[in-house]
Amino acid sequence: MDKEGKLDQTVISALFSHGLMGVEIPTQYGGTGSTFGSAIVVIEELSKVDAGVSVFCDIQNTLINTMLMELGTEKQKDKYLNRLATDTVGSFCLSEATSGSDAFALKTNAKKDGDAYILNGSKMWISSADIAGVFLVMANVDPSLSYKGITCFIVDRDSPGISIGKKEDKLGIRSSATCAVHFDNVKVPSENVLGVVGHGYKYAIGMLNGGRIGIGAQMLGIAQGCFDKTIPYTLQRKQFGKPIFDFQGINHQVSRVATQIECARLLVYNACRLKEAGLPFVKQAAMAKYFASEVATETTSKCIEWMGGVGYTKDYPMEKYYRDCKIGSIYEGTTNIQLNTIGKHIEQEYRGKD
Amino acid sequence: MSLRVMVGVKRVVDYAVKVRVKPDKTGVITDGVKHSMNPFDEIAVEEAVRLKEKNVANEIIAVSCGPAASQETLRTALAMGMDKAIHVEIPQPQYDTMQPIHVAKCLAKLATDYKVDIIILGKQAIDDDCNQTAQMTAGLLDWPQGVYASKIEKDGDLLVVTREVDGGLETVKLKLPAVLSADLRLNEPRYATLPNIMKAKKKPLDKKTPADLGVDLAPRHQVVSIEDPPTRQAGAKVADVDELISRLKALGRI
């Protein structure tokens, strides 16, 4: 999957049939009826094997399903939740060529036309666009209102005017295809507006907070998975008559990295706990995501070193974990954005005490 | 004809764990060690679920005799598709000395009380390798047995069981009710899906005690000591057959 840059159909089908694509969707809609915490654990476990599979599962659970469950009308939920739980992949379309961190500068527009909207524009960096059956698209109904015109639309794949651009040739998470998506006079009925017109910016921010915990879990899984594959080798590989694990130089590095992974784990699980308890969790989610991505970067880099020469080859899996983790500090909010968010919360916490 | 099937499941140390002997030689270390359902029992559960899917069975029940933790194993069986579970709760000290004969007596009583038509057990547990419970249960109930089953089919009122025996495959026809034991090649157990794991939480789990079943758990064996097998000694290379023979003679082996 890494080489070909796409998900194997048997993997996609297995994720659906095991109920892993609709973890939080209520059973009445054909979902698994479990908790956010369960979804986080699913993402962590999948990431221990392949981060491309886990991001695919993460986006569906933490972004697509959550938005529909929290904002959807009964009609929208009836129409889409069952499909999302059983066989339909969803894609989240926010970023564009000229708007990444500056998300609200998006240019895709939606002109009202009777009982529908006409969408025009191009989205970039859209995960799973090649296999998605439904897209959640952020478009602006009135650019003169600036970001307050951003609205979320549910767009079916077979709507005329949608075209999927070429797949990006990425460094990592290659099994998850990332493409541009073009909207050329795509007609979307008004009943497919998700939530309130003009509130899209709020929804995007809100959902991405939960999504951040998911990415934190993904980075945690990458770190743990890579670590689990490396340590047995260090216990067997002998140099100067003893396993390299026995040399204090290696041993101490291993202990430090293991501690960092544990810290990342606690940040992710704590952010998850706060969210499930209905307590404020935005600061902690940002911390979990940025910290876990840094831990994954350090862990995978160190693992390659501990493996020595073989770690540098494609014959061993460490190089894949090393490539896969880099995206963690970039997508769903760059590390700089996370640090901005944390700083803002700290400012609010302390300013209020004046 | 719709049958009621009862499957016995045992919570054992996971097959992948490196088992270590306790320093006091009274047993192996089980505290903090990963446990799972006995692999042969998973195959038995899978067979029962398939019988239900084929409409041969209409009710499939999982049973476990063990301490409180056995409930986890029963929940796994429920997640794989069993309809309900029965936990015969055995306190830890009595569980430590429990033998297949005691389990067989519990199963026999339950089979009679619940009017079971087929009992399927794993052929042996991977912790004690006894391979006795199915046979003893059949004996106590005076039911026919089809053990080491690699294929189970229904033929009218009879069960046709293909058994893996030392000489090859043997096919037997059994009248019902009967006791079967599952061998490795009977089927490949399914993974419980997440939705089924959630549903299993709501399925009924009845609790019984050995006293309820009139079973006396007094042990008939006493474990004297448990030790590691002797560590393998180094071998020696010999130059030719003559040297081999003279070495063996010198060692008193021939």
mmCIF file of C-alpha atoms in Angstrom, chain B residues 17-242:
data_model
loop_
_atom_site.group_PDB
_atom_site.id
_atom_site.type_symbol
_atom_site.label_atom_id
_atom_site.label_comp_id
_atom_site.label_asym_id
_atom_site.label_seq_id
_atom_site.Cartn_x
_atom_site.Cartn_y
_atom_site.Cartn_z
ATOM 1 C CA VAL B 17 3.304 -15.673 26.627
ATOM 2 C CA LYS B 18 6.613 -17.154 27.782
ATOM 3 C CA VAL B 19 5.437 -19.098 30.824
ATOM 4 C CA ARG B 20 7.689 -19.024 33.895
ATOM 5 C CA VAL B 21 7.702 -21.356 36.883
ATOM 6 C CA LYS B 22 7.044 -19.842 40.307
ATOM 7 C CA PRO B 23 10.133 -19.829 42.562
ATOM 8 C CA ASP B 24 8.300 -21.983 45.142
ATOM 9 C CA LYS B 25 7.629 -24.622 42.441
ATOM 10 C CA THR B 26 3.909 -24.781 43.233
ATOM 11 C CA GLY B 27 2.906 -23.702 39.750
ATOM 12 C CA VAL B 28 3.495 -21.174 36.993
ATOM 13 C CA ILE B 29 3.300 -17.404 37.297
ATOM 14 C CA THR B 30 -0.186 -16.191 36.334
ATOM 15 C CA ASP B 31 -0.411 -12.826 38.136
ATOM 16 C CA GLY B 32 -0.219 -9.910 35.736
ATOM 17 C CA VAL B 33 0.211 -12.298 32.810
ATOM 18 C CA LYS B 34 -1.916 -11.951 29.688
ATOM 19 C CA HIS B 35 -4.800 -14.437 29.565
ATOM 20 C CA SER B 36 -7.135 -15.325 26.688
ATOM 21 C CA MET B 37 -9.705 -17.898 25.657
ATOM 22 C CA ASN B 38 -8.145 -21.334 25.068
ATOM 23 C CA PRO B 39 -7.539 -21.502 21.288
ATOM 24 C CA PHE B 40 -9.362 -24.842 20.890
ATOM 25 C CA ASP B 41 -12.334 -23.331 22.717
ATOM 26 C CA GLU B 42 -12.382 -20.427 20.243
ATOM 27 C CA ILE B 43 -12.737 -23.044 17.509
ATOM 28 C CA ALA B 44 -15.598 -24.666 19.458
ATOM 29 C CA VAL B 45 -17.345 -21.287 19.834
ATOM 30 C CA GLU B 46 -16.897 -20.574 16.124
ATOM 31 C CA GLU B 47 -18.428 -23.949 15.245
ATOM 32 C CA ALA B 48 -21.453 -23.261 17.449
ATOM 33 C CA VAL B 49 -21.932 -19.817 15.885
ATOM 34 C CA ARG B 50 -21.770 -21.384 12.417
ATOM 35 C CA LEU B 51 -24.331 -24.034 13.433
ATOM 36 C CA LYS B 52 -26.655 -21.229 14.452
ATOM 37 C CA GLU B 53 -26.019 -19.340 11.212
ATOM 38 C CA LYS B 54 -26.904 -22.541 9.312
ATOM 39 C CA ASN B 55 -30.093 -22.826 11.388
ATOM 40 C CA VAL B 56 -28.999 -26.198 12.755
ATOM 41 C CA ALA B 57 -28.838 -24.715 16.246
ATOM 42 C CA ASN B 58 -31.366 -22.244 17.584
ATOM 43 C CA GLU B 59 -29.744 -21.437 20.926
ATOM 44 C CA ILE B 60 -26.031 -21.439 21.671
ATOM 45 C CA ILE B 61 -24.757 -21.067 25.233
ATOM 46 C CA ALA B 62 -21.214 -20.510 26.486
ATOM 47 C CA VAL B 63 -20.126 -21.909 29.859
ATOM 48 C CA SER B 64 -17.011 -21.361 31.933
ATOM 49 C CA CYS B 65 -15.985 -22.820 35.283
ATOM 50 C CA GLY B 66 -13.569 -20.493 36.976
ATOM 51 C CA PRO B 67 -12.877 -17.439 39.117
ATOM 52 C CA ALA B 68 -14.434 -14.019 38.507
ATOM 53 C CA ALA B 69 -12.007 -13.247 35.674
ATOM 54 C CA SER B 70 -13.577 -16.047 33.605
ATOM 55 C CA GLN B 71 -16.349 -13.585 32.845
ATOM 56 C CA GLU B 72 -14.009 -11.797 30.414
ATOM 57 C CA THR B 73 -13.680 -15.033 28.466
ATOM 58 C CA LEU B 74 -17.455 -15.461 28.446
ATOM 59 C CA ARG B 75 -17.880 -11.900 27.139
ATOM 60 C CA THR B 76 -15.490 -12.745 24.308
ATOM 61 C CA ALA B 77 -17.624 -15.786 23.471
ATOM 62 C CA LEU B 78 -20.724 -13.584 23.495
ATOM 63 C CA ALA B 79 -18.956 -11.083 21.229
ATOM 64 C CA MET B 80 -18.209 -13.895 18.781
ATOM 65 C CA GLY B 81 -21.916 -14.647 18.587
ATOM 66 C CA MET B 82 -23.032 -16.851 21.492
ATOM 67 C CA ASP B 83 -26.569 -16.045 22.710
ATOM 68 C CA LYS B 84 -25.990 -16.260 26.431
ATOM 69 C CA ALA B 85 -23.404 -17.282 28.973
ATOM 70 C CA ILE B 86 -23.272 -19.233 32.230
ATOM 71 C CA HIS B 87 -20.498 -18.606 34.735
ATOM 72 C CA VAL B 88 -19.923 -21.336 37.300
ATOM 73 C CA GLU B 89 -17.978 -19.266 39.772
ATOM 74 C CA ILE B 90 -15.158 -21.116 41.500
ATOM 75 C CA PRO B 91 -13.169 -19.321 44.241
ATOM 76 C CA GLN B 92 -9.439 -19.099 43.468
ATOM 77 C CA PRO B 93 -8.116 -21.629 46.037
ATOM 78 C CA GLN B 94 -10.549 -24.278 44.811
ATOM 79 C CA TYR B 95 -9.846 -23.331 41.190
ATOM 80 C CA ASP B 96 -6.137 -24.000 41.725
ATOM 81 C CA THR B 97 -6.852 -27.663 42.485
ATOM 82 C CA MET B 98 -9.762 -28.124 40.076
ATOM 83 C CA GLN B 99 -9.430 -31.033 37.637
ATOM 84 C CA PRO B 100 -11.247 -32.035 34.433
ATOM 85 C CA ILE B 101 -13.432 -34.470 36.366
ATOM 86 C CA HIS B 102 -14.901 -31.574 38.344
ATOM 87 C CA VAL B 103 -15.542 -29.531 35.208
ATOM 88 C CA ALA B 104 -17.093 -32.562 33.531
ATOM 89 C CA LYS B 105 -19.489 -32.997 36.448
ATOM 90 C CA CYS B 106 -20.521 -29.315 36.232
ATOM 91 C CA LEU B 107 -21.051 -29.535 32.483
ATOM 92 C CA ALA B 108 -23.031 -32.761 32.767
ATOM 93 C CA LYS B 109 -25.396 -31.218 35.325
ATOM 94 C CA LEU B 110 -25.834 -28.049 33.268
ATOM 95 C CA ALA B 111 -26.478 -30.086 30.114
ATOM 96 C CA THR B 112 -29.247 -31.960 31.887
ATOM 97 C CA ASP B 113 -30.760 -28.851 33.506
ATOM 98 C CA TYR B 114 -30.727 -26.806 30.292
ATOM 99 C CA LYS B 115 -31.769 -29.733 28.054
ATOM 100 C CA VAL B 116 -28.744 -29.371 25.825
ATOM 101 C CA ASP B 117 -28.511 -31.387 22.597
ATOM 102 C CA ILE B 118 -24.852 -30.932 21.706
ATOM 103 C CA ILE B 119 -21.887 -30.079 23.914
ATOM 104 C CA ILE B 120 -18.815 -28.796 22.075
ATOM 105 C CA LEU B 121 -15.555 -28.358 23.976
ATOM 106 C CA GLY B 122 -12.031 -27.596 22.870
ATOM 107 C CA LYS B 123 -10.118 -30.858 22.643
ATOM 108 C CA GLN B 124 -7.653 -29.776 25.341
ATOM 109 C CA ALA B 125 -6.584 -26.701 27.250
ATOM 110 C CA ILE B 126 -3.167 -25.284 26.429
ATOM 111 C CA ASP B 127 -2.257 -24.904 30.097
ATOM 112 C CA ASP B 128 -2.730 -28.494 31.279
ATOM 113 C CA ASP B 129 -3.055 -30.374 27.938
ATOM 114 C CA CYS B 130 -5.350 -32.854 29.706
ATOM 115 C CA ASN B 131 -7.643 -33.773 26.786
ATOM 116 C CA GLN B 132 -10.084 -35.375 29.261
ATOM 117 C CA THR B 133 -13.046 -33.077 29.888
ATOM 118 C CA ALA B 134 -15.044 -33.940 26.747
ATOM 119 C CA GLN B 135 -14.566 -37.658 27.220
ATOM 120 C CA MET B 136 -15.439 -37.551 30.937
ATOM 121 C CA THR B 137 -18.519 -35.428 30.279
ATOM 122 C CA ALA B 138 -19.736 -37.925 27.690
ATOM 123 C CA GLY B 139 -19.093 -40.751 30.122
ATOM 124 C CA LEU B 140 -21.010 -39.095 32.977
ATOM 125 C CA LEU B 141 -23.973 -38.377 30.706
ATOM 126 C CA ASP B 142 -23.687 -41.693 28.886
ATOM 127 C CA TRP B 143 -23.782 -39.764 25.595
ATOM 128 C CA PRO B 144 -21.901 -40.670 22.412
ATOM 129 C CA GLN B 145 -18.713 -38.701 21.791
ATOM 130 C CA GLY B 146 -16.970 -37.336 18.687
ATOM 131 C CA VAL B 147 -13.631 -36.003 19.855
ATOM 132 C CA TYR B 148 -10.828 -34.386 17.799
ATOM 133 C CA ALA B 149 -13.493 -33.277 15.325
ATOM 134 C CA SER B 150 -12.218 -31.698 12.111
ATOM 135 C CA LYS B 151 -15.658 -31.652 10.483
ATOM 136 C CA ILE B 152 -19.179 -31.739 11.871
ATOM 137 C CA GLU B 153 -22.257 -32.268 9.709
ATOM 138 C CA LYS B 154 -25.870 -33.037 10.363
ATOM 139 C CA ASP B 155 -27.455 -35.968 8.557
ATOM 140 C CA GLY B 156 -31.106 -36.240 9.477
ATOM 141 C CA ASP B 157 -31.199 -37.093 13.194
ATOM 142 C CA LEU B 158 -27.536 -37.995 13.333
ATOM 143 C CA LEU B 159 -24.287 -36.063 13.556
ATOM 144 C CA VAL B 160 -21.558 -37.123 11.152
ATOM 145 C CA VAL B 161 -18.204 -36.308 12.688
ATOM 146 C CA THR B 162 -14.847 -36.603 10.960
ATOM 147 C CA ARG B 163 -12.139 -37.148 13.558
ATOM 148 C CA GLU B 164 -8.418 -36.654 13.254
ATOM 149 C CA VAL B 165 -6.773 -39.755 14.672
ATOM 150 C CA ASP B 166 -3.189 -41.023 14.577
ATOM 151 C CA GLY B 167 -3.812 -43.159 11.515
ATOM 152 C CA GLY B 168 -5.615 -40.477 9.523
ATOM 153 C CA LEU B 169 -9.284 -39.501 9.448
ATOM 154 C CA GLU B 170 -12.098 -41.500 11.012
ATOM 155 C CA THR B 171 -15.779 -40.780 10.371
ATOM 156 C CA VAL B 172 -18.353 -41.610 13.017
ATOM 157 C CA LYS B 173 -22.113 -41.179 13.122
ATOM 158 C CA LEU B 174 -23.552 -40.145 16.452
ATOM 159 C CA LYS B 175 -27.090 -40.148 17.767
ATOM 160 C CA LEU B 176 -28.109 -37.022 19.659
ATOM 161 C CA PRO B 177 -27.526 -35.798 22.288
ATOM 162 C CA ALA B 178 -23.734 -35.976 21.941
ATOM 163 C CA VAL B 179 -20.439 -34.500 23.153
ATOM 164 C CA LEU B 180 -17.876 -33.236 20.653
ATOM 165 C CA SER B 181 -14.416 -31.808 21.017
ATOM 166 C CA ALA B 182 -12.911 -29.368 18.526
ATOM 167 C CA ASP B 183 -9.571 -29.983 16.900
ATOM 168 C CA LEU B 184 -7.370 -27.418 15.164
ATOM 169 C CA ARG B 185 -8.622 -27.828 11.609
ATOM 170 C CA LEU B 186 -12.338 -27.723 12.385
ATOM 171 C CA ASN B 187 -12.587 -24.050 11.424
ATOM 172 C CA GLU B 188 -10.880 -20.657 11.647
ATOM 173 C CA PRO B 189 -12.438 -18.542 14.405
ATOM 174 C CA ARG B 190 -13.710 -15.079 13.534
ATOM 175 C CA TYR B 191 -12.499 -11.844 15.112
ATOM 176 C CA ALA B 192 -15.214 -10.236 17.207
ATOM 177 C CA THR B 193 -16.187 -6.943 15.535
ATOM 178 C CA LEU B 194 -16.414 -3.809 17.640
ATOM 179 C CA PRO B 195 -20.230 -3.581 17.286
ATOM 180 C CA ASN B 196 -20.543 -7.209 18.472
ATOM 181 C CA ILE B 197 -18.285 -6.502 21.433
ATOM 182 C CA MET B 198 -20.630 -3.637 22.372
ATOM 183 C CA LYS B 199 -23.709 -5.851 21.929
ATOM 184 C CA ALA B 200 -22.168 -8.593 24.068
ATOM 185 C CA LYS B 201 -22.324 -6.329 27.107
ATOM 186 C CA LYS B 202 -26.111 -6.598 27.020
ATOM 187 C CA LYS B 203 -26.390 -10.368 26.524
ATOM 188 C CA PRO B 204 -27.452 -12.415 29.577
ATOM 189 C CA LEU B 205 -24.813 -13.946 31.828
ATOM 190 C CA ASP B 206 -26.163 -16.361 34.501
ATOM 191 C CA LYS B 207 -24.166 -17.140 37.606
ATOM 192 C CA LYS B 208 -24.015 -20.535 39.287
ATOM 193 C CA THR B 209 -21.944 -22.091 42.072
ATOM 194 C CA PRO B 210 -20.681 -25.682 42.240
ATOM 195 C CA ALA B 211 -23.051 -26.147 45.187
ATOM 196 C CA ASP B 212 -25.981 -25.191 42.912
ATOM 197 C CA LEU B 213 -24.911 -28.030 40.643
ATOM 198 C CA GLY B 214 -24.227 -30.469 43.462
ATOM 199 C CA VAL B 215 -20.581 -30.837 42.526
ATOM 200 C CA ASP B 216 -17.869 -31.525 45.104
ATOM 201 C CA LEU B 217 -14.611 -29.870 44.120
ATOM 202 C CA ALA B 218 -12.415 -31.845 46.528
ATOM 203 C CA PRO B 219 -9.236 -32.580 44.623
ATOM 204 C CA ARG B 220 -8.173 -36.111 43.813
ATOM 205 C CA HIS B 221 -4.632 -35.096 42.851
ATOM 206 C CA GLN B 222 -1.985 -33.231 44.684
ATOM 207 C CA VAL B 223 0.624 -31.357 42.669
ATOM 208 C CA VAL B 224 3.939 -32.163 44.287
ATOM 209 C CA SER B 225 6.162 -29.824 42.314
ATOM 210 C CA ILE B 226 6.363 -27.949 39.030
ATOM 211 C CA GLU B 227 9.800 -27.475 37.489
ATOM 212 C CA ASP B 228 11.339 -26.310 34.264
ATOM 213 C CA PRO B 229 12.439 -29.071 31.909
ATOM 214 C CA PRO B 230 16.188 -29.699 32.285
ATOM 215 C CA THR B 231 18.255 -27.268 30.217
ATOM 216 C CA ARG B 232 19.540 -28.802 27.052
ATOM 217 C CA GLN B 233 23.128 -29.972 27.299
ATOM 218 C CA ALA B 234 25.633 -29.259 24.581
ATOM 219 C CA GLY B 235 26.126 -31.997 22.051
ATOM 220 C CA ALA B 236 29.411 -33.288 20.603
ATOM 221 C CA LYS B 237 30.513 -33.875 17.050
ATOM 222 C CA VAL B 238 31.961 -37.255 16.107
ATOM 223 C CA ALA B 239 34.188 -37.972 13.116
ATOM 224 C CA ASP B 240 32.578 -41.186 11.923
ATOM 225 C CA VAL B 241 30.282 -44.055 12.857
ATOM 226 C CA ASP B 242 33.028 -45.965 14.691
#
